[in-house]
Each structure stands twice: as C-alpha cells, then as structure tokens.
Amino acid sequence: MRLAVLKECRAGEARVAATPDTVKKMIGLGLDVAVEAGAGVTAAISDEEFAAAGAKIVADATAALEGAGILFCVNAPDEDVRALIAPGTLVIGQLNAASDPALAGDLAARKIDSVALELLPRITRAQSMDVLSSQANLAGYRAVIEAANAFARGFPLMMTAAGTVAPARVFVIGAGVAGLQAIATARRLGGIVSGTDVRPAAKEEIRSLGASYVGVDDEESAKQTGPYAGQMSEEFRKKQAELMLTTVAKNDIIICTALVQGRKAPVIVTQEMVDNMKAGSIIIDLAADSGGNCAATVPGEVITTPNGVTILGHRNWPARIGVAASQLYARNLLTFLTTFWDKEAQAPALRPEDDLIKGALLTQKGEIMHPNFKPAA
C-alpha cells in the first residue's frame, strides 16, 4: 500500500507530515512512501534525506496520490487536492473539521475516509498521538521567544555598574498545554510570571512552575473540571474583566492562550485593558486563528496601538517553529497508524468499537461518522 505525503498548501505553513525517521518506520510496516518534491524544505528536510530513508520522491501531488491508500497531512487537503484523492483513501491529520462546516460532507461525498486527530478523546492511550498537545506545547514556547524579541527591555533582573534593569512582568492567560509551557519558558528567562485559568485545577499547576496565580474563584469556575475550558456565563466574564483590568495594566507582556474547542476564542483582554497598558508592552495572541483573546488583535498581523502596545496576532503559531513541530507531529501520526495497523492485512484496521476511533473517525465509506458533524435530521 502506498502512503502519500504532500507539500502543504496553506500560506505560511512550514510543517510536513513525515520525517525521514518516520518514513523508515512506515516502510518497516510494509508501506511504500511517496513524498512530493519539496514537501520538507520549510521543515529543514531535503528531498535527498527523504530518499535516503527509503521514500520515493515524486514531482507533484497527482503523482504522490496515484495508487495511494493513505494520505498523511498537516492541514485538511484543499478542494483541488481532494479532487485528486481516490475513493476509499484514508486521510489522517489535523483536519480542523469544526472550523470548516463543509469539509465532512465533501469528504463523505467523495467517499474519502478520514481521521481528524484533533478530535481524539483526552485519555491516556491517546497522549502519544495527541497533535493538539504536541503543537500547543511548542506554540507556548515560541510565544515567549517572540515576546522576548519584541520586548525592548530584558527578561531577567540585570544589575550593572550603570544601573539596574527590572525583570519583565509576564501574565499568561490560559494554563493549558501552551500556557504552562509559556509560564515555564518565561520563568527560565528570568521573568516575574503570573497566570490565570478558569479551571481550579490549573491553580496548582501554575504555582508548581513558580508563577503566581490570578483568578476568579467562584461556584461556576469550580465546575470547570475537563481538560478544556467551557463557555462561561456573562456574570463570570464581568468578574474576570474587573480582575483582568488591573492585572493586565501591571504587566509588561501578556500571553493569551485561551481556547474553547470548536468555538470562537473568548475575548478576555478588552480594548480598555489595552488602552491602560504602558508603552512598550507586548501582547502575544496564540488564539488569533480563532478570533483572538484580545479585542485589538488583528489575526495574521503585528500591530502597534496608538498608546505603544505591540500585538502579535500571527496565525498558525506551531508553523513558526516548523522543524520541531514537524518532528513531533510526524511522530503523532506514525503512532496513530501503528496503533491501528493490521500486520496480516497490511492495512489500517479502524475498529468502530475502539474509543479512539469513535472519537476521531470523521468519514468512512461515503458517510459522516462523527456525531458532531452529521447533518440535522
């Protein structure tokens, strides 16, 4: 069976869905791996390295998909690529199905089987194939590095003969995987760090990394027990906004990481809060792809407000650390494939009774399988 890896089409995408290391392992499963020429260039992987690992380098997507039974991808294939995919092909990747309402229906209509790894349930078995966590971890790290680059002072306390430079004060909004990595990285750079999250469990996680906790503790926040934050009431948002107004103004760098799965990102940093920040302050909005946690964020752009606050609203933060992100993402995909690989049949065996398949299988045999995407009766 052939497995295809294509050059990603999304603007600014630097990741690739396989590496030479995972290619070797896939060939070990009995697969024939075809890689589109130039697919790994932005992730610092040459065609020669893929070829040395045993992959067949082909000229374009059409050649890669010819006879392919599996397609590994970083983003969902666009319409032009979907037109090239043969019925029955299994597409595996972070398809972001919730952000494209037409995707599941189109894949089903084309009889393309698909697994959306962002839909995997958050259970122990899924950790090694959890693309959201692996990519968010790197995005959190990159957020701090880019904040340090944009910040015109320094992160640590610096005492010199000419005087003392105060440490940067960093406030991280959202203590999921990205937020906790941002806290840890900012602490390593010497900043004074605080963090917030609506989930009570996050309080101890924030403190365990040496940061101080800032948050609204009430009955509603106590109910937030899942791995993702849920939608909060208007009353809670008002309480949070009052606390944020004073907290944001006291900090030099704000890193926003709050996401609600499948919905627009909540606006936590209001325009009023931005207006009260000091000139030279930095806001990093990792939620820009989902609308942004900051009211002033312009998705895809870096702006400076009239009062001198720089807001980085880059899209696709993991792609800004494409080499490492590709390594981890490719391993996630490989782990999923090997977990469900039938050695005798030399093909994936997606057992419908398996909890991981129940959670991530989007389409199969011309039908939408995931209940969240089935059309209303």
Short mmCIF file of C-alpha atoms in Angstrom, two decimals:
data_model
loop_
_atom_site.label_atom_id
_atom_site.label_comp_id
_atom_site.label_asym_id
_atom_site.label_seq_id
_atom_site.Cartn_x
_atom_site.Cartn_y
_atom_site.Cartn_z
CA MET A 1 0.00 0.00 0.00
CA ARG A 2 1.22 3.48 -0.83
CA LEU A 3 1.25 6.29 1.76
CA ALA A 4 1.46 9.82 0.34
CA VAL A 5 2.94 12.92 1.94
CA LEU A 6 2.30 16.20 0.14
CA LYS A 7 3.69 19.70 0.21
CA GLU A 8 1.30 21.73 2.38
CA CYS A 9 -0.73 24.37 0.52
CA ARG A 10 -1.72 26.67 3.39
CA ALA A 11 0.02 30.05 3.27
CA GLY A 12 2.77 30.28 5.88
CA GLU A 13 2.72 26.56 6.66
CA ALA A 14 6.23 25.34 7.46
CA ARG A 15 5.40 21.86 8.72
CA VAL A 16 5.41 18.50 6.97
CA ALA A 17 3.53 15.33 7.96
CA ALA A 18 6.51 12.95 7.89
CA THR A 19 10.23 12.95 8.65
CA PRO A 20 13.00 10.61 7.47
CA ASP A 21 12.75 8.80 10.82
CA THR A 22 9.00 8.14 10.48
CA VAL A 23 9.41 7.22 6.80
CA LYS A 24 11.80 4.42 7.79
CA LYS A 25 9.30 3.11 10.32
CA MET A 26 6.42 3.26 7.85
CA ILE A 27 8.45 1.34 5.28
CA GLY A 28 9.10 -1.16 8.06
CA LEU A 29 5.34 -1.69 8.26
CA GLY A 30 5.35 -2.67 4.60
CA LEU A 31 4.24 0.67 3.17
CA ASP A 32 5.51 2.32 0.00
CA VAL A 33 6.01 6.00 0.92
CA ALA A 34 5.72 8.69 -1.78
CA VAL A 35 6.77 12.25 -0.88
CA GLU A 36 6.03 15.23 -3.09
CA ALA A 37 9.23 17.06 -4.08
CA GLY A 38 9.97 19.97 -1.74
CA ALA A 39 7.48 18.84 0.92
CA GLY A 40 10.04 19.06 3.72
CA VAL A 41 12.09 22.10 2.65
CA THR A 42 10.45 24.53 5.10
CA ALA A 43 11.00 22.00 7.91
CA ALA A 44 14.71 21.71 7.02
CA ILE A 45 14.28 18.26 5.43
CA SER A 46 15.64 17.85 1.91
CA ASP A 47 14.32 15.51 -0.77
CA GLU A 48 17.66 13.69 -0.53
CA GLU A 49 17.10 12.94 3.16
CA PHE A 50 13.65 11.55 2.45
CA ALA A 51 15.04 9.47 -0.40
CA ALA A 52 17.85 8.15 1.80
CA ALA A 53 15.22 7.00 4.29
CA GLY A 54 13.55 4.99 1.52
CA ALA A 55 10.82 7.35 0.29
CA LYS A 56 10.07 7.77 -3.39
CA ILE A 57 10.29 11.45 -4.37
CA VAL A 58 7.64 12.41 -6.93
CA ALA A 59 7.08 15.58 -8.90
CA ASP A 60 3.68 16.67 -7.67
CA ALA A 61 0.54 15.83 -5.67
CA THR A 62 -1.00 13.94 -8.59
CA ALA A 63 1.97 11.58 -8.78
CA ALA A 64 2.12 11.14 -4.99
CA LEU A 65 -1.57 10.24 -4.75
CA GLU A 66 -1.54 7.83 -7.67
CA GLY A 67 -2.42 4.47 -6.16
CA ALA A 68 -2.21 5.81 -2.59
CA GLY A 69 -4.33 4.20 0.11
CA ILE A 70 -3.29 6.61 2.88
CA LEU A 71 -2.57 10.34 2.94
CA PHE A 72 -0.77 12.00 5.84
CA CYS A 73 -1.41 15.74 6.06
CA VAL A 74 -0.82 18.67 8.40
CA ASN A 75 -3.94 20.57 7.31
CA ALA A 76 -7.06 19.29 5.58
CA PRO A 77 -6.47 18.95 1.83
CA ASP A 78 -7.97 21.83 -0.14
CA GLU A 79 -10.58 21.27 -2.84
CA ASP A 80 -8.02 20.91 -5.64
CA VAL A 81 -6.20 18.16 -3.74
CA ARG A 82 -9.43 16.45 -2.64
CA ALA A 83 -10.33 16.15 -6.33
CA LEU A 84 -7.17 14.04 -6.81
CA ILE A 85 -7.82 11.65 -3.91
CA ALA A 86 -9.30 8.30 -4.93
CA PRO A 87 -12.42 6.99 -3.16
CA GLY A 88 -11.50 4.75 -0.22
CA THR A 89 -8.26 6.60 0.53
CA LEU A 90 -7.71 7.19 4.26
CA VAL A 91 -6.72 10.78 5.12
CA ILE A 92 -5.12 11.25 8.56
CA GLY A 93 -4.24 14.64 10.01
CA GLN A 94 -5.33 17.66 11.99
CA LEU A 95 -8.29 18.45 9.76
CA ASN A 96 -9.84 21.23 11.90
CA ALA A 97 -13.25 19.99 10.87
CA ALA A 98 -15.06 22.28 13.33
CA SER A 99 -13.77 25.38 11.54
CA ASP A 100 -14.91 24.18 8.08
CA PRO A 101 -18.58 23.09 8.22
CA ALA A 102 -18.49 21.82 4.63
CA LEU A 103 -15.42 19.59 4.99
CA ALA A 104 -17.02 16.45 6.43
CA GLY A 105 -19.83 16.48 3.87
CA ASP A 106 -17.43 16.94 0.97
CA LEU A 107 -15.13 14.13 2.14
CA ALA A 108 -18.13 11.83 2.54
CA ALA A 109 -19.49 12.76 -0.90
CA ARG A 110 -16.12 11.90 -2.44
CA LYS A 111 -16.06 8.62 -0.43
CA ILE A 112 -12.79 9.64 1.21
CA ASP A 113 -12.26 8.06 4.63
CA SER A 114 -10.80 10.48 7.17
CA VAL A 115 -9.49 10.67 10.72
CA ALA A 116 -9.37 14.11 12.37
CA LEU A 117 -6.74 13.76 15.07
CA GLU A 118 -7.79 16.98 16.81
CA LEU A 119 -10.97 15.10 17.81
CA LEU A 120 -9.14 12.34 19.71
CA PRO A 121 -10.53 11.89 23.24
CA ARG A 122 -8.26 13.15 26.02
CA ILE A 123 -7.43 9.77 27.52
CA THR A 124 -4.11 8.19 28.49
CA ARG A 125 -3.95 5.97 25.41
CA ALA A 126 -4.18 9.00 23.15
CA GLN A 127 -1.33 11.03 24.67
CA SER A 128 1.38 9.87 22.26
CA MET A 129 -0.80 10.73 19.24
CA ASP A 130 -2.27 13.96 20.63
CA VAL A 131 -1.48 16.53 17.94
CA LEU A 132 -3.15 19.37 19.85
CA SER A 133 -0.84 18.92 22.83
CA SER A 134 2.37 18.45 20.88
CA GLN A 135 1.76 21.53 18.77
CA ALA A 136 0.41 23.69 21.61
CA ASN A 137 3.48 22.90 23.70
CA LEU A 138 5.77 24.30 21.02
CA ALA A 139 3.48 27.28 20.38
CA GLY A 140 3.68 28.21 24.06
CA TYR A 141 7.47 28.13 23.92
CA ARG A 142 7.59 30.13 20.70
CA ALA A 143 5.23 32.74 22.13
CA VAL A 144 7.72 33.64 24.85
CA ILE A 145 10.67 33.70 22.45
CA GLU A 146 8.83 36.09 20.14
CA ALA A 147 7.74 38.20 23.11
CA ALA A 148 11.36 38.48 24.23
CA ASN A 149 12.37 39.50 20.71
CA ALA A 150 9.69 42.21 20.53
CA PHE A 151 10.23 43.48 24.11
CA ALA A 152 12.63 46.42 24.13
CA ARG A 153 13.94 45.66 27.61
CA GLY A 154 15.20 42.36 29.02
CA PHE A 155 13.54 39.39 30.70
CA PRO A 156 15.76 38.87 33.78
CA LEU A 157 16.79 41.25 36.53
CA MET A 158 20.12 42.75 35.39
CA MET A 159 22.35 44.63 37.81
CA THR A 160 25.15 46.57 36.18
CA ALA A 161 27.57 49.35 37.12
CA ALA A 162 25.36 51.71 35.10
CA GLY A 163 22.21 50.75 36.97
CA THR A 164 19.59 48.04 37.35
CA VAL A 165 17.20 46.76 34.69
CA ALA A 166 13.98 45.44 36.24
CA PRO A 167 12.77 41.97 35.20
CA ALA A 168 9.88 41.65 32.77
CA ARG A 169 6.48 41.03 34.29
CA VAL A 170 4.66 38.33 32.28
CA PHE A 171 0.99 37.40 32.60
CA VAL A 172 -0.20 34.19 30.90
CA ILE A 173 -3.92 33.80 30.20
CA GLY A 174 -4.94 30.15 29.99
CA ALA A 175 -2.98 27.37 31.69
CA GLY A 176 -3.46 24.52 29.24
CA VAL A 177 -0.51 22.92 27.47
CA ALA A 178 0.53 26.13 25.67
CA GLY A 179 0.04 28.32 28.72
CA LEU A 180 2.03 26.09 31.07
CA GLN A 181 4.90 25.89 28.57
CA ALA A 182 4.80 29.68 28.23
CA ILE A 183 4.96 30.04 32.02
CA ALA A 184 7.89 27.63 32.28
CA THR A 185 9.79 29.33 29.45
CA ALA A 186 9.21 32.84 30.79
CA ARG A 187 10.41 31.71 34.21
CA ARG A 188 13.57 30.21 32.68
CA LEU A 189 14.27 33.54 31.02
CA GLY A 190 14.05 35.26 34.39
CA GLY A 191 10.68 37.00 34.19
CA ILE A 192 8.26 37.58 37.07
CA VAL A 193 5.39 35.38 35.93
CA SER A 194 1.74 35.04 36.84
CA GLY A 195 -1.04 33.07 35.20
CA THR A 196 -4.77 32.57 35.17
CA ASP A 197 -7.31 29.95 34.08
CA VAL A 198 -11.00 29.32 34.74
CA ARG A 199 -10.27 25.73 35.85
CA PRO A 200 -9.49 25.32 39.58
CA ALA A 201 -7.03 22.51 38.88
CA ALA A 202 -4.85 24.97 36.96
CA LYS A 203 -4.14 26.97 40.12
CA GLU A 204 -1.72 24.37 41.49
CA GLU A 205 -0.22 23.71 38.06
CA ILE A 206 0.60 27.42 37.70
CA ARG A 207 2.10 27.60 41.17
CA SER A 208 4.11 24.40 40.65
CA LEU A 209 6.03 26.19 37.89
CA GLY A 210 6.99 29.04 40.19
CA ALA A 211 4.39 31.52 38.94
CA SER A 212 1.71 33.27 40.98
CA TYR A 213 -1.98 32.54 40.37
CA VAL A 214 -4.51 35.22 39.48
CA GLY A 215 -8.13 34.22 39.11
CA VAL A 216 -11.81 34.37 39.98
CA ASP A 217 -12.72 31.57 42.39
CA ASP A 218 -16.46 31.00 42.49
CA GLU A 219 -19.05 28.25 42.10
CA GLU A 220 -19.03 28.45 38.31
CA SER A 221 -15.27 28.12 37.95
CA ALA A 222 -15.34 25.16 40.36
CA LYS A 223 -17.42 23.24 37.79
CA GLN A 224 -14.67 23.52 35.16
CA THR A 225 -13.17 20.06 35.57
CA GLY A 226 -12.41 18.94 32.00
CA PRO A 227 -9.15 19.25 30.03
CA TYR A 228 -10.61 22.20 28.10
CA ALA A 229 -12.28 25.32 29.43
CA GLY A 230 -16.01 25.52 28.76
CA GLN A 231 -18.11 28.51 27.84
CA MET A 232 -18.54 30.84 30.86
CA SER A 233 -21.53 32.97 31.85
CA GLU A 234 -21.77 36.72 31.34
CA GLU A 235 -21.64 37.25 35.12
CA PHE A 236 -18.36 35.32 35.38
CA ARG A 237 -16.92 37.30 32.47
CA LYS A 238 -17.70 40.57 34.26
CA LYS A 239 -15.88 39.40 37.39
CA GLN A 240 -12.98 38.23 35.28
CA ALA A 241 -12.86 41.53 33.36
CA GLU A 242 -12.64 43.57 36.58
CA LEU A 243 -9.71 41.48 37.79
CA MET A 244 -8.02 41.49 34.39
CA LEU A 245 -8.24 45.28 34.07
CA THR A 246 -5.87 45.86 36.97
CA THR A 247 -3.72 42.79 36.32
CA VAL A 248 -3.06 43.49 32.65
CA ALA A 249 -2.06 47.09 33.34
CA LYS A 250 0.63 45.95 35.81
CA ASN A 251 2.35 43.59 33.38
CA ASP A 252 4.78 44.15 30.52
CA ILE A 253 3.94 41.05 28.48
CA ILE A 254 0.56 39.36 28.11
CA ILE A 255 0.43 35.90 26.52
CA CYS A 256 -3.08 34.79 25.53
CA THR A 257 -3.71 31.06 25.06
CA ALA A 258 -7.39 30.59 25.98
CA LEU A 259 -9.41 28.46 23.57
CA VAL A 260 -12.84 26.83 23.72
CA GLN A 261 -12.79 23.75 21.49
CA GLY A 262 -14.92 24.18 18.37
CA ARG A 263 -15.90 27.79 19.15
CA LYS A 264 -14.63 31.31 18.69
CA ALA A 265 -11.96 32.21 21.24
CA PRO A 266 -13.28 34.24 24.20
CA VAL A 267 -12.27 37.90 24.30
CA ILE A 268 -10.54 38.35 27.66
CA VAL A 269 -8.26 41.35 27.05
CA THR A 270 -10.63 44.19 26.16
CA GLN A 271 -9.80 47.39 24.32
CA GLU A 272 -9.97 49.24 27.65
CA MET A 273 -7.31 46.94 29.10
CA VAL A 274 -5.07 47.51 26.08
CA ASP A 275 -5.52 51.28 26.43
CA ASN A 276 -4.37 51.09 30.07
CA MET A 277 -1.12 49.26 29.28
CA LYS A 278 2.26 51.00 29.29
CA ALA A 279 4.01 51.97 26.07
CA GLY A 280 6.41 49.23 25.02
CA SER A 281 4.18 46.44 26.37
CA ILE A 282 3.65 43.28 24.31
CA ILE A 283 0.58 41.10 23.73
CA ILE A 284 1.06 37.66 22.18
CA ASP A 285 -2.26 36.17 21.00
CA LEU A 286 -1.98 32.43 20.38
CA ALA A 287 -5.75 32.35 19.85
CA ALA A 288 -5.59 34.63 16.79
CA ASP A 289 -6.65 31.81 14.44
CA SER A 290 -9.90 31.52 16.40
CA GLY A 291 -10.60 35.24 16.54
CA GLY A 292 -8.21 36.17 19.35
CA ASN A 293 -8.36 36.61 23.13
CA CYS A 294 -7.53 40.31 22.73
CA ALA A 295 -10.12 42.70 21.30
CA ALA A 296 -7.41 44.62 19.43
CA THR A 297 -5.77 41.60 17.79
CA VAL A 298 -5.71 41.64 14.00
CA PRO A 299 -5.40 37.94 13.01
CA GLY A 300 -2.35 37.39 10.85
CA GLU A 301 -0.78 40.78 11.60
CA VAL A 302 1.57 42.54 14.01
CA ILE A 303 0.24 45.95 15.03
CA THR A 304 1.20 48.73 17.41
CA THR A 305 -1.61 50.61 19.12
CA PRO A 306 -1.68 54.42 19.48
CA ASN A 307 -0.51 54.05 23.11
CA GLY A 308 2.51 51.98 22.06
CA VAL A 309 1.41 48.39 22.75
CA THR A 310 2.64 45.83 20.21
CA ILE A 311 0.21 42.98 19.49
CA LEU A 312 1.43 39.86 17.69
CA GLY A 313 -1.54 38.11 16.10
CA HIS A 314 0.28 35.56 13.95
CA ARG A 315 -1.78 32.68 12.58
CA ASN A 316 -0.59 29.10 12.91
CA TRP A 317 1.92 29.54 15.72
CA PRO A 318 3.29 25.96 15.54
CA ALA A 319 4.45 26.67 11.98
CA ARG A 320 6.73 29.37 13.42
CA ILE A 321 8.82 26.59 14.92
CA GLY A 322 8.34 24.29 11.95
CA VAL A 323 11.31 21.94 12.35
CA ALA A 324 10.47 20.82 15.89
CA ALA A 325 6.72 20.95 15.20
CA SER A 326 7.13 18.64 12.21
CA GLN A 327 9.17 16.15 14.23
CA LEU A 328 6.52 15.86 16.94
CA TYR A 329 3.55 15.97 14.56
CA ALA A 330 5.02 13.24 12.33
CA ARG A 331 5.52 11.02 15.38
CA ASN A 332 1.89 11.62 16.42
CA LEU A 333 0.68 10.43 13.01
CA LEU A 334 3.03 7.45 12.99
CA THR A 335 1.86 6.39 16.46
CA PHE A 336 -1.78 6.52 15.38
CA LEU A 337 -1.07 4.46 12.27
CA THR A 338 0.98 1.80 14.06
CA THR A 339 -1.63 1.53 16.82
CA PHE A 340 -4.26 0.53 14.29
CA TRP A 341 -2.07 -1.31 11.79
CA ASP A 342 -3.14 -4.84 10.88
CA LYS A 343 0.10 -6.73 10.13
CA GLU A 344 -1.63 -9.58 8.36
CA ALA A 345 -3.81 -7.40 6.13
CA GLN A 346 -1.01 -4.83 5.71
CA ALA A 347 -3.59 -2.07 6.15
CA PRO A 348 -5.12 0.10 8.87
CA ALA A 349 -7.89 -1.57 10.89
CA LEU A 350 -10.14 1.16 12.27
CA ARG A 351 -12.27 -0.78 14.74
CA PRO A 352 -15.51 1.16 15.35
CA GLU A 353 -15.77 -0.07 18.95
CA ASP A 354 -12.41 1.47 19.89
CA ASP A 355 -12.79 4.71 21.88
CA LEU A 356 -10.08 6.47 19.86
CA ILE A 357 -11.74 5.61 16.57
CA LYS A 358 -15.15 6.63 17.90
CA GLY A 359 -13.71 10.00 18.80
CA ALA A 360 -11.60 10.75 15.72
CA LEU A 361 -13.21 8.99 12.73
CA LEU A 362 -14.80 11.73 10.65
CA THR A 363 -15.92 9.95 7.46
CA GLN A 364 -15.96 6.37 6.22
CA LYS A 365 -17.45 4.62 3.16
CA GLY A 366 -19.29 7.70 1.99
CA GLU A 367 -20.85 8.54 5.37
CA ILE A 368 -20.15 11.13 8.05
CA MET A 369 -19.33 9.03 11.09
CA HIS A 370 -18.69 11.61 13.80
CA PRO A 371 -21.96 12.61 15.54
CA ASN A 372 -20.89 16.26 15.86
CA PHE A 373 -20.78 16.66 12.09
CA LYS A 374 -23.79 14.68 10.94
CA PRO A 375 -26.43 16.88 9.31
CA ALA A 376 -29.53 17.58 11.39
CA ALA A 377 -32.37 15.13 10.82
#
